[in-house]
Amino acid sequence: MASETGNQSVERAAAVLNAFSLGRPTLRVSDVATRVGLGVSTTSRLLATLETAGLVRRDPVSQLYELGSHVLTLAGVALNNDPIYRQARPAAQQLAWELGLGVNVSVRRGAELFYLLNVEGQLAQKSYSLMGQRNPLHSTAMGKSLLLGTTAAERAELLGENPLESFTTRTITTHEALEVALADVAVRGFSTEVEELALGRACIAAPIRDHTGEVIAAISLSGALSTIALDEREATLGRMIVEAADSIGVGLGYLGPVHTPSRIVT
């Protein structure tokens, strides 16, 4: 019984922390209670405990709650312990400095991509970080590169039935069209996305492979249409992003594609 109560407390505390999001970073006690489905008094006690642990902070003027500084400490520990993050960071910083574009590294978490690293160049500066955020797989360049690590059957199960969610008029919305696009990505070695997720934005990405040759992550260049200019320099940026992905992969043990000699018929 005590174990069940303890587990329930942990689950409730986790739900409270997950109530905060990029769209709603500050919340009232009643807002949190509504989001997690608990009473206001129970939620208030949980928030007080989390505040003591430094996991949430209450503004003394507005009385609104937000995530606390200790969350950043934990995130830093997790990031610095991640081999993909550690290997990709120098390459991403170099690309961002050379091109002035945004450079992102992501991994797949179920049916979504998860931003592990986000570096902004001088031409793509944002007032916020994408790290820790999620995006769909089918409508992003990184998502398409990540999907190369799955089979057609796995993709059908991951993404669900047609139509796939549409974000703009250019979003791929059928499995059939997505399979055609992925076949092209497999041949070229990199994926692109032009206004499929958001208008005025474009992205080019490549898969990162581990020592087994499996796709474990993806790296991308992104920016405004006029800044990234894919219509003029897709081949150049494609070569650069593939080279960056391969260099990261080599650091993770990737030895390159395995070429099996053709059988000679006599």
PDB file of N, CA and C in Angstrom, residues 10 16 74 88 94 130 150 155 160 168 186:
ATOM      1  N   VAL A  10       4.696  10.181  -7.076  1.00  0.00           N
ATOM      2  CA  VAL A  10       5.681  10.460  -8.128  1.00  0.00           C
ATOM      3  C   VAL A  10       4.979  10.749  -9.448  1.00  0.00           C
ATOM      4  N   VAL A  16       2.396  17.232 -12.803  1.00  0.00           N
ATOM      5  CA  VAL A  16       2.430  18.672 -12.518  1.00  0.00           C
ATOM      6  C   VAL A  16       3.548  19.339 -13.317  1.00  0.00           C
ATOM      7  N   LEU A  74      19.196  19.468 -14.094  1.00  0.00           N
ATOM      8  CA  LEU A  74      18.945  18.085 -14.505  1.00  0.00           C
ATOM      9  C   LEU A  74      19.063  17.934 -16.019  1.00  0.00           C
ATOM     10  N   ALA A  88      27.896  15.792 -31.582  1.00  0.00           N
ATOM     11  CA  ALA A  88      27.321  16.676 -32.591  1.00  0.00           C
ATOM     12  C   ALA A  88      27.555  18.155 -32.309  1.00  0.00           C
ATOM     13  N   GLN A  94      30.157  24.738 -35.694  1.00  0.00           N
ATOM     14  CA  GLN A  94      30.968  25.127 -36.845  1.00  0.00           C
ATOM     15  C   GLN A  94      30.096  25.478 -38.044  1.00  0.00           C
ATOM     16  N   LEU A 130      15.150  25.592 -29.217  1.00  0.00           N
ATOM     17  CA  LEU A 130      14.298  24.483 -29.628  1.00  0.00           C
ATOM     18  C   LEU A 130      14.593  23.208 -28.846  1.00  0.00           C
ATOM     19  N   THR A 150      13.401   3.336 -40.245  1.00  0.00           N
ATOM     20  CA  THR A 150      12.229   2.499 -40.006  1.00  0.00           C
ATOM     21  C   THR A 150      11.809   1.818 -41.307  1.00  0.00           C
ATOM     22  N   ARG A 155       6.506   2.612 -40.277  1.00  0.00           N
ATOM     23  CA  ARG A 155       6.046   3.988 -40.518  1.00  0.00           C
ATOM     24  C   ARG A 155       4.526   4.050 -40.533  1.00  0.00           C
ATOM     25  N   GLY A 160       0.033   6.413 -38.317  1.00  0.00           N
ATOM     26  CA  GLY A 160      -1.420   6.258 -38.383  1.00  0.00           C
ATOM     27  C   GLY A 160      -1.946   6.272 -39.807  1.00  0.00           C
ATOM     28  N   THR A 168       0.375  22.978 -43.670  1.00  0.00           N
ATOM     29  CA  THR A 168       0.261  23.973 -44.746  1.00  0.00           C
ATOM     30  C   THR A 168      -0.241  23.236 -45.978  1.00  0.00           C
ATOM     31  N   ALA A 186      16.661   8.458 -49.667  1.00  0.00           N
ATOM     32  CA  ALA A 186      17.612   7.350 -49.596  1.00  0.00           C
ATOM     33  C   ALA A 186      18.634   7.423 -50.717  1.00  0.00           C
TER      34      ALA A 186
END
